[in-house]
XYZ file of C-alpha atoms in Angstrom:
618
model
C -40.178 -20.813 -0.779
C -38.525 -21.905 -4.015
C -35.652 -24.367 -3.655
C -32.327 -23.820 -5.388
C -33.139 -25.850 -8.485
C -36.570 -24.280 -9.081
C -35.074 -20.840 -8.397
C -32.410 -21.379 -11.023
C -34.940 -22.685 -13.556
C -37.117 -19.687 -12.984
C -34.205 -17.268 -13.148
C -31.675 -18.086 -15.885
C -29.304 -15.520 -14.452
C -28.534 -18.039 -11.703
C -26.532 -20.739 -13.466
C -23.357 -22.077 -11.969
C -20.641 -23.928 -13.854
C -20.284 -27.639 -13.302
C -23.656 -28.767 -14.624
C -25.911 -27.909 -11.704
C -28.212 -25.109 -10.647
C -26.837 -25.250 -7.153
C -25.214 -27.769 -4.847
C -25.778 -27.801 -1.065
C -22.772 -30.031 -0.532
C -20.261 -27.845 -2.375
C -17.985 -25.475 -0.528
C -18.064 -22.069 -2.270
C -16.412 -18.748 -1.629
C -19.044 -16.741 0.212
C -17.662 -13.973 2.412
C -17.329 -10.276 1.746
C -14.270 -8.606 3.234
C -11.934 -11.555 2.488
C -8.400 -10.512 1.828
C -5.105 -12.175 0.913
C -2.222 -11.611 3.396
C 0.027 -8.776 2.193
C 1.715 -5.667 3.449
C 3.976 -4.771 6.362
C 4.766 -7.519 8.836
C 3.951 -6.914 12.537
C 6.377 -7.413 15.420
C 4.853 -8.648 18.682
C 5.369 -6.157 21.500
C 5.737 -6.716 25.200
C 2.348 -6.799 26.885
C 0.514 -7.288 23.595
C 2.171 -10.355 22.156
C -1.135 -12.182 22.595
C -3.603 -10.775 20.066
C -7.276 -11.198 19.204
C -8.634 -9.943 15.896
C -12.350 -9.728 15.266
C -13.264 -9.528 11.595
C -16.837 -9.102 10.348
C -17.852 -10.658 7.035
C -21.226 -10.695 5.342
C -22.940 -13.649 3.757
C -24.560 -14.123 0.303
C -28.215 -13.927 -0.658
C -28.756 -17.520 0.364
C -28.497 -19.466 3.617
C -25.126 -20.774 4.738
C -24.476 -23.318 7.461
C -21.176 -25.198 7.127
C -17.870 -23.338 7.121
C -14.115 -23.687 6.824
C -11.564 -20.910 7.333
C -7.888 -20.699 6.449
C -4.887 -19.166 8.195
C -1.784 -18.582 6.018
C 1.833 -18.972 7.009
C 3.079 -16.271 4.625
C 2.076 -12.965 3.028
C 2.638 -11.404 -0.361
C 4.634 -8.328 -1.236
C 2.976 -5.164 -2.418
C 4.494 -3.148 -5.254
C 7.605 -4.102 -7.275
C 7.533 -7.908 -7.210
C 3.906 -8.422 -6.120
C 2.256 -10.904 -5.772
C 5.290 -12.899 -4.710
C 4.582 -14.661 -1.403
C 7.825 -13.675 0.206
C 6.677 -11.718 3.262
C 7.574 -14.243 5.954
C 8.612 -14.228 9.611
C 12.132 -15.292 8.648
C 13.872 -15.111 5.275
C 13.068 -17.203 2.243
C 14.766 -20.581 2.678
C 15.354 -20.103 6.379
C 12.194 -20.649 8.437
C 11.386 -17.949 10.924
C 9.093 -18.093 13.939
C 5.772 -19.908 13.950
C 2.551 -18.272 15.091
C 0.261 -20.105 17.507
C -3.460 -19.810 16.960
C -4.662 -20.317 20.559
C -8.388 -20.337 19.743
C -10.779 -19.389 16.988
C -14.509 -18.741 17.056
C -17.237 -17.530 14.806
C -20.027 -15.518 16.335
C -23.436 -15.367 14.698
C -26.445 -13.562 16.159
C -24.593 -13.285 19.481
C -23.701 -16.978 19.758
C -20.065 -18.165 19.716
C -19.125 -21.386 17.883
C -15.624 -22.808 18.354
C -13.538 -23.742 15.326
C -11.095 -26.657 15.575
C -7.977 -27.717 13.713
C -7.669 -31.458 13.101
C -9.830 -31.941 16.159
C -7.836 -29.578 18.385
C -8.697 -26.156 19.696
C -5.325 -24.732 18.740
C -2.858 -24.957 15.851
C 0.734 -23.820 15.246
C 1.190 -22.259 11.832
C 4.783 -22.537 10.653
C 6.498 -19.850 8.623
C 6.720 -20.333 4.872
C 3.936 -22.916 4.762
C 0.519 -22.834 3.195
C -0.959 -22.667 6.671
C -3.891 -24.463 8.294
C -7.587 -25.028 7.705
C -10.226 -25.214 10.362
C -12.302 -28.345 10.448
C -15.771 -28.427 8.998
C -18.088 -26.370 11.254
C -21.811 -26.756 10.889
C -24.016 -24.366 12.849
C -27.712 -23.397 12.662
C -28.642 -21.861 9.348
C -27.222 -18.391 8.846
C -29.805 -16.208 7.199
C -29.028 -14.597 3.826
C -27.113 -11.300 3.994
C -26.089 -11.741 7.631
C -22.989 -10.797 9.516
C -20.489 -13.379 10.778
C -17.803 -12.374 13.233
C -14.488 -14.272 13.073
C -12.517 -14.167 16.313
C -8.924 -15.311 16.133
C -6.701 -15.530 19.231
C -2.993 -15.939 18.562
C 0.478 -15.255 19.946
C 4.203 -15.358 19.445
C 7.042 -14.515 21.778
C 7.761 -10.851 22.240
C 9.816 -9.546 19.314
C 8.736 -12.271 16.901
C 6.885 -11.611 13.651
C 3.238 -11.976 12.670
C 1.860 -11.969 9.114
C -0.286 -9.042 8.010
C -3.810 -9.386 6.593
C -6.516 -6.958 7.837
C -6.855 -3.316 8.869
C -9.681 -3.155 11.383
C -12.941 -1.565 10.154
C -13.923 -0.165 13.531
C -17.189 1.360 12.292
C -18.340 -2.168 11.418
C -17.580 -3.507 14.883
C -14.170 -4.945 14.037
C -11.546 -4.866 16.779
C -7.983 -5.782 17.648
C -7.051 -6.429 21.299
C -3.675 -7.230 22.756
C -2.566 -8.590 26.124
C 0.261 -10.514 27.792
C -1.798 -13.726 28.114
C -4.695 -15.578 26.494
C -7.073 -15.360 29.457
C -7.159 -11.584 29.308
C -8.162 -11.697 25.664
C -10.833 -14.343 26.085
C -12.583 -11.989 28.483
C -13.462 -9.741 25.519
C -15.984 -12.354 24.430
C -18.174 -10.852 27.153
C -17.728 -7.297 25.810
C -17.431 -7.708 22.076
C -17.628 -3.991 21.310
C -15.022 -2.898 23.819
C -12.521 -0.491 22.335
C -9.473 -1.945 20.684
C -6.188 -1.836 22.486
C -4.819 1.649 21.823
C -1.226 0.626 21.114
C -2.376 -1.754 18.400
C -5.133 0.419 16.992
C -3.163 3.237 15.338
C -3.327 5.127 12.062
C -7.044 4.511 11.537
C -8.163 5.427 8.055
C -4.630 5.725 6.643
C -2.057 3.539 4.970
C -0.094 3.549 8.274
C -2.854 1.583 10.001
C -1.346 -1.810 10.980
C -2.637 -5.038 9.475
C -3.296 -8.046 11.662
C -3.594 -11.778 11.060
C -6.912 -13.372 10.256
C -8.644 -15.902 8.059
C -8.029 -15.211 4.371
C -9.689 -17.974 2.291
C -13.195 -18.697 3.530
C -15.660 -21.213 2.103
C -19.142 -22.343 3.068
C -21.845 -24.826 2.150
C -25.469 -23.841 2.141
C -28.384 -23.179 -0.154
C -26.173 -21.978 -2.958
C -28.648 -21.200 -5.728
C -26.292 -21.659 -8.668
C -25.469 -17.974 -9.079
C -21.905 -17.268 -10.281
C -19.137 -17.221 -7.701
C -15.998 -15.413 -8.732
C -12.321 -16.015 -8.164
C -10.867 -12.589 -9.004
C -7.274 -11.887 -9.998
C -6.562 -8.277 -9.105
C -3.926 -5.622 -8.672
C -4.023 -2.392 -6.636
C -6.935 -1.061 -8.612
C -9.057 -4.125 -7.886
C -7.807 -4.679 -4.335
C -8.583 -1.049 -3.403
C -5.072 0.270 -2.725
C -6.774 3.690 -2.801
C -9.079 3.077 0.175
C -8.522 2.069 3.766
C -10.647 0.692 6.571
C -12.866 3.637 7.480
C -14.145 3.970 3.907
C -15.617 0.446 3.801
C -19.355 0.099 3.190
C -21.732 -1.705 5.551
C -20.760 -5.084 4.084
C -17.031 -4.420 4.396
C -16.382 -3.678 0.724
C -13.510 -1.436 -0.337
C -12.877 -0.329 -3.914
C -15.022 -0.324 -7.011
C -14.732 -4.023 -7.938
C -15.892 -5.432 -4.591
C -18.680 -2.856 -4.418
C -19.831 -3.695 -7.953
C -19.693 -7.457 -7.435
C -21.515 -7.261 -4.112
C -24.271 -4.861 -5.263
C -27.767 -6.283 -5.283
C -28.440 -5.579 -8.944
C -28.928 -7.596 -12.137
C -28.557 -11.227 -10.996
C -27.758 -10.048 -7.489
C -24.724 -10.113 -5.251
C -21.843 -12.164 -6.657
C -19.863 -13.987 -3.958
C -16.155 -13.603 -4.599
C -12.627 -14.143 -3.419
C -10.016 -11.569 -4.515
C -6.710 -13.410 -4.766
C -4.398 -10.539 -5.749
C -2.998 -7.549 -3.945
C -1.499 -4.115 -4.654
C 1.090 -4.113 -7.375
C 0.287 -7.585 -8.721
C 1.360 -8.332 -12.286
C 0.063 -11.084 -14.482
C 3.489 -12.414 -15.438
C 4.323 -13.112 -11.750
C 0.973 -14.598 -10.661
C 0.605 -18.362 -10.085
C 4.230 -19.019 -10.908
C 7.693 -18.924 -9.391
C 9.473 -20.718 -6.565
C 12.053 -20.050 -3.876
C 12.745 -16.350 -3.525
C 10.100 -15.481 -6.183
C 7.353 -17.885 -5.200
C 3.747 -16.945 -6.038
C 2.092 -20.360 -6.009
C 1.046 -20.872 -2.379
C -2.398 -19.267 -2.902
C -2.874 -21.530 -5.929
C -1.993 -24.544 -3.809
C -4.451 -23.495 -1.061
C -7.198 -23.521 -3.668
C -6.025 -26.983 -4.636
C -6.545 -27.922 -0.953
C -10.128 -26.622 -1.165
C -10.756 -28.639 -4.291
C -9.390 -31.748 -2.572
C -11.764 -31.527 0.420
C -14.563 -30.305 -1.859
C -15.165 -33.480 -3.751
C -12.899 -32.260 -6.599
C -15.206 -29.295 -7.186
C -14.026 -25.716 -7.524
C -15.200 -23.222 -4.887
C -16.037 -20.788 -7.687
C -17.717 -20.907 -11.075
C -15.984 -18.103 -12.970
C -12.655 -16.231 -12.994
C -12.600 -12.468 -13.249
C -9.311 -10.971 -14.409
C -8.825 -7.277 -13.596
C -5.037 -7.343 -14.126
C -3.125 -5.581 -16.868
C -2.384 -2.233 -15.219
C 1.096 -3.376 -14.182
C 1.861 -5.512 -17.247
C 3.316 -2.739 -19.400
C 6.534 -3.510 -21.261
C 8.819 -2.102 -23.956
C 7.068 -3.996 -26.741
C 3.449 -4.933 -27.095
C 4.321 -8.578 -27.745
C 5.896 -8.716 -24.328
C 3.083 -6.695 -22.797
C 0.206 -8.772 -24.180
C 1.628 -12.205 -24.938
C 4.394 -12.670 -22.412
C 2.934 -10.750 -19.498
C -0.841 -10.544 -19.702
C -1.656 -13.797 -21.535
C 0.845 -15.932 -19.615
C -1.449 -15.888 -16.575
C -4.429 -16.741 -18.737
C -2.521 -19.769 -20.067
C -1.762 -20.914 -16.512
C -5.359 -20.463 -15.424
C -6.744 -22.468 -18.342
C -4.297 -25.241 -17.531
C -5.117 -25.153 -13.777
C -8.899 -24.871 -14.208
C -9.763 -26.734 -17.376
C -12.829 -25.286 -19.047
C -12.769 -22.185 -16.842
C -14.700 -19.140 -18.034
C -12.590 -16.046 -17.773
C -14.235 -12.598 -17.759
C -11.773 -9.697 -18.108
C -11.927 -6.061 -17.121
C -9.729 -3.721 -19.207
C -7.456 -1.490 -17.119
C -8.010 2.108 -16.076
C -5.872 5.023 -17.279
C -2.611 6.330 -15.922
C -1.856 10.022 -16.312
C 0.074 12.796 -14.620
C -1.174 16.269 -13.669
C 2.191 18.022 -13.851
C 4.022 19.751 -16.673
C 7.671 20.675 -16.954
C 8.226 24.433 -17.046
C 11.019 26.967 -17.210
C 11.023 29.974 -14.890
C 12.467 33.429 -15.191
C 11.741 36.517 -13.120
C 11.923 40.247 -12.916
C 11.770 41.435 -9.362
C 8.911 39.610 -7.667
C 7.127 38.527 -10.862
C 7.908 35.023 -12.081
C 7.192 34.021 -15.672
C 6.585 30.328 -16.389
C 6.740 28.783 -19.846
C 5.238 25.405 -20.801
C 6.577 24.103 -24.089
C 3.468 22.051 -24.889
C 0.958 24.760 -24.138
C -1.109 25.662 -21.122
C -4.004 23.355 -22.031
C -6.643 24.770 -19.725
C -4.830 26.813 -17.137
C -6.750 30.004 -16.398
C -6.131 33.376 -14.791
C -7.103 33.251 -11.157
C -6.269 29.546 -10.802
C -3.911 28.209 -8.128
C -1.104 25.940 -9.267
C 1.723 24.316 -7.332
C 5.294 24.902 -8.390
C 8.100 22.537 -7.288
C 11.646 21.584 -8.133
C 13.016 25.118 -8.636
C 16.187 26.657 -7.291
C 16.055 29.176 -5.645
C 13.295 27.621 -3.561
C 11.389 30.922 -3.328
C 9.853 30.007 -6.713
C 8.257 26.937 -5.190
C 4.840 26.861 -3.576
C 1.188 27.376 -4.435
C 0.429 30.514 -6.395
C -2.495 32.201 -8.106
C -1.503 32.749 -11.739
C -2.229 35.156 -14.552
C -2.239 33.691 -18.042
C -0.306 35.745 -20.591
C -0.555 33.693 -23.788
C -0.849 30.114 -25.010
C 2.383 29.009 -23.359
C 3.037 31.476 -20.589
C 1.723 32.529 -17.193
C 3.000 34.738 -14.376
C 2.734 34.843 -10.632
C 4.041 36.915 -7.750
C 6.606 35.508 -5.358
C 9.305 36.709 -2.954
C 11.892 37.103 -5.687
C 15.038 35.210 -6.609
C 17.824 34.664 -9.109
C 16.747 34.412 -12.738
C 16.466 32.019 -14.444
C 15.521 29.334 -11.945
C 17.334 25.993 -12.290
C 16.308 22.391 -11.683
C 13.632 20.068 -13.000
C 10.681 22.365 -12.425
C 7.048 21.223 -12.538
C 3.654 22.890 -12.440
C 0.765 20.911 -10.949
C -2.919 21.791 -11.117
C -3.848 18.813 -8.830
C -6.302 17.583 -11.490
C -8.557 20.619 -11.727
C -9.057 20.171 -15.477
C -8.878 17.089 -17.644
C -7.120 19.036 -20.372
C -4.011 19.510 -18.249
C -3.309 15.806 -17.801
C -0.426 14.079 -19.575
C -0.651 10.454 -20.726
C 1.633 8.093 -18.840
C 3.942 5.602 -20.588
C 1.932 3.032 -22.567
C -1.255 5.035 -21.917
C -1.585 7.379 -24.912
C -5.129 7.621 -26.256
C -6.287 6.563 -28.740
C -4.124 3.595 -29.469
C -2.155 4.268 -32.636
C -0.989 0.728 -33.293
C 2.488 1.258 -31.940
C 4.122 -0.403 -28.930
C 3.982 2.885 -27.069
C 0.212 2.646 -26.818
C 0.114 -0.692 -25.114
C -2.567 0.016 -22.490
C -5.295 0.831 -24.979
C -4.216 -1.838 -27.398
C -4.685 -4.215 -24.477
C -8.216 -2.892 -23.967
C -8.911 -3.491 -27.679
C -7.577 -7.041 -27.468
C -9.531 -7.816 -24.282
C -12.776 -6.556 -25.815
C -12.074 -8.600 -28.953
C -11.064 -11.664 -26.893
C -7.897 -11.822 -28.974
C -5.934 -15.090 -28.731
C -8.505 -16.432 -26.260
C -7.239 -13.982 -23.651
C -10.751 -14.119 -22.111
C -14.208 -15.516 -22.820
C -16.051 -12.268 -22.200
C -15.109 -8.694 -21.248
C -16.758 -6.075 -19.086
C -15.558 -2.678 -20.163
C -14.599 -0.100 -17.551
C -13.747 2.797 -19.850
C -16.977 4.764 -19.965
C -17.368 4.476 -16.214
C -14.157 6.346 -15.338
C -13.060 8.476 -18.291
C -13.353 12.238 -18.532
C -16.459 13.356 -20.463
C -14.347 15.938 -22.290
C -11.145 14.099 -23.244
C -10.292 10.517 -24.105
C -8.036 8.372 -22.040
C -7.793 10.674 -19.012
C -9.549 10.982 -15.671
C -12.271 13.567 -15.098
C -11.004 16.894 -13.842
C -12.317 18.150 -10.525
C -14.445 20.657 -12.476
C -16.270 17.714 -14.061
C -17.156 16.052 -10.748
C -19.748 16.794 -8.111
C -18.772 19.438 -5.560
C -20.292 21.254 -2.622
C -19.780 24.500 -0.706
C -19.110 25.617 2.843
C -22.218 26.696 4.754
C -20.265 28.093 7.662
C -17.007 30.003 7.685
C -13.957 27.908 8.613
C -11.159 29.577 10.487
C -11.107 32.946 12.320
C -7.789 34.757 12.181
C -5.439 32.641 10.060
C -3.602 31.492 13.169
C -6.026 29.477 15.303
C -6.279 25.926 13.945
C -9.391 23.860 13.360
C -10.162 20.388 11.992
C -13.827 20.520 10.913
C -15.809 22.167 8.147
C -19.562 22.243 7.505
C -20.703 21.721 3.910
C -24.022 21.786 2.094
C -23.795 18.140 1.044
C -21.242 15.691 2.425
C -22.881 12.662 0.794
C -20.468 12.855 -2.130
C -17.477 12.218 0.197
C -16.129 9.324 2.216
C -13.424 9.010 4.861
C -9.867 9.060 3.562
C -10.783 11.129 0.506
C -8.613 14.078 -0.508
C -10.431 17.420 -0.669
C -9.341 20.616 -2.392
C -11.109 23.761 -1.248
C -11.341 26.767 -3.573
C -12.458 30.389 -3.327
C -12.728 33.271 -5.746
C -15.498 34.239 -8.153
C -14.808 31.217 -10.386
C -13.805 28.797 -7.647
C -10.292 28.538 -9.027
C -8.102 29.913 -6.230
C -7.190 27.025 -3.967
C -7.393 27.741 -0.228
C -6.591 24.370 1.319
C -5.991 20.668 0.637
C -7.110 18.191 3.333
C -7.880 14.512 3.825
C -11.203 13.426 5.335
C -10.991 11.616 8.686
C -14.703 11.183 9.341
C -18.075 12.507 8.282
C -21.123 13.125 10.544
C -24.074 14.516 8.667
C -22.635 17.469 6.787
C -19.731 18.000 9.184
C -16.380 16.826 7.808
C -13.485 16.203 10.185
C -9.974 16.448 8.791
C -7.147 14.009 9.446
C -4.997 17.098 9.952
C -5.619 20.711 10.948
C -5.803 24.055 9.140
C -5.718 27.719 10.073
C -6.834 29.048 6.678
C -9.834 31.344 6.754
C -12.411 30.030 4.270
C -15.639 31.974 3.783
C -19.123 30.645 3.314
C -19.519 29.558 -0.312
C -15.976 28.249 -0.692
C -16.076 25.288 -3.106
C -15.138 21.835 -1.817
C -14.021 19.498 -4.540
C -13.004 15.823 -4.371
C -9.894 14.566 -6.114
C -10.728 11.871 -8.731
C -7.505 9.868 -8.400
C -4.087 9.646 -6.838
C -0.939 7.660 -7.447
C 1.009 5.863 -4.740
C 0.496 8.539 -2.088
C 1.239 11.137 -4.759
C -0.813 14.147 -5.898
C 1.023 14.219 -9.272
C -0.074 10.887 -10.782
C -3.614 9.637 -11.507
C -3.575 5.887 -11.111
C -5.939 4.811 -8.282
C -9.549 6.049 -8.155
C -10.431 8.097 -5.102
C -13.818 7.440 -3.425
C -15.864 9.695 -5.707
C -14.528 7.768 -8.689
C -14.915 4.430 -6.949
C -18.591 5.261 -6.615
C -18.788 6.495 -10.204
C -17.116 3.320 -11.584
C -19.131 0.868 -9.488
C -22.337 2.725 -10.401
C -21.319 3.226 -13.982
C -20.856 -0.458 -14.998
C -24.279 -1.937 -15.604
C -25.251 -4.681 -13.198
C -26.602 -6.612 -16.195
C -22.957 -7.159 -17.195
C -22.842 -9.779 -14.462
C -24.707 -12.030 -16.909
C -21.366 -12.486 -18.662
C -20.265 -14.548 -15.706
C -22.631 -17.307 -16.826
C -21.343 -19.987 -19.163
């Protein structure tokens, strides 16, 4: 077998920063599935205030043997002021309750190994602190591409708060158990696949699924072969805001960036640590203090460097941010917001190589309309033109008064700006801010969001695509290399917008769903379910052209070609009905295209060449 140095010499794709082709005594980020604490805080309940989380991470394509894991004493916000680290058990400036880690183990190949904290089996993590590291733990060599289970036992008093980190990926063997005492939880070591505690294990496969405490930063020594290891700065697009636990792959990856980094292609799997979270903006990252602090994660990496012989646990920075950096002027967008983080990173990690990913698009799939009616026939007018609406298509109308105008209707196109539909009847004209939504059936119907007009016309209003141009050109040293995302996600028929459902893969029902329009069901059988994943939104169409929408559902699970819904339906859908995946959604919204749904996550991670990973090398 080739050693790390000979392997790197034979394969120039494996070339780490720092002047070596590998270093067995250097802690490096290594684990899939790692996540920064963020989200909704958890309150300890009576009878389950003692908790055990079991997280499963996968190792790189080289042996690992010595490990350290970190437990944070804070979490970051998601959304408006993300990534500020102000989710705490108290309030900023007034410490709240501490959380006691009663025990921590890693389990490899069925064997438990105890982690310690400054020589002790337990540690108390105080609110609004960086947290605590486990001591160095060396175990027998862990084979490449193995699973490591991380078992954390912790408690607070009933009614006290616990920081959020992970939603359990049950299909990968992850669990969360609760009890009123530690001994009851330790018993699960003898039955590691026992079902999670029902009261803690709710909302599986949805945003409502609780998040539980666990190790966030994870580093390991081993036979690192010099391949790039990435510290990734990400927002909701990179941190997979659009996917939840049940959609994770076999190595725990959610979202296009993790899947692409961890794919065994080009130079192979790239170990990584994603340091951002949903809503993160460049201008707020690695800066701030007090009630706007966002420097604790930076300081934890400084702790790694200190116990790592002054060596970084990564070789390259990947910057996926920019989506949330939009501003009223492009100078503020690019220089003040986007480049400010780059400046801080270059100061913090002198000589760092930064590889940037331009952002994805942001569009809406609604148009403002006016409505009049004669009897039970409503006439809708769109000032900017229909742009792809067709006779026989179902659209959704909302915002009208009287409310009888609202709902999903099959339309008849009259001319370039007008369509009609039948409804129950109501006062004419309708009032209100009225919208028509095609749910993304056609790319032509999408409207560019603010700062997202394509192509960039050189004005401040086109900031998103000017940013892409500047990233690709490495303007003002905003990066050292760029990996473009555009071709991997854009519609094949129109620039700057997402593919319409008609441009994506679809399948059909092979068995009728529903019987009488009253009796409910929650499963359908399709010809090919391989294009779907749990948590994906489905739109099911009938009619000769597959344009009349019958139902909209969200996938709960898939077994073979049987899809189980998260909800139920009574709609009768005949054999041959077309089942289409949505390409994108906004923040739980069917009107905005911001976050890629699973079919697009696959398209993006497959569409960016694995050879682009060579840009991670200095």
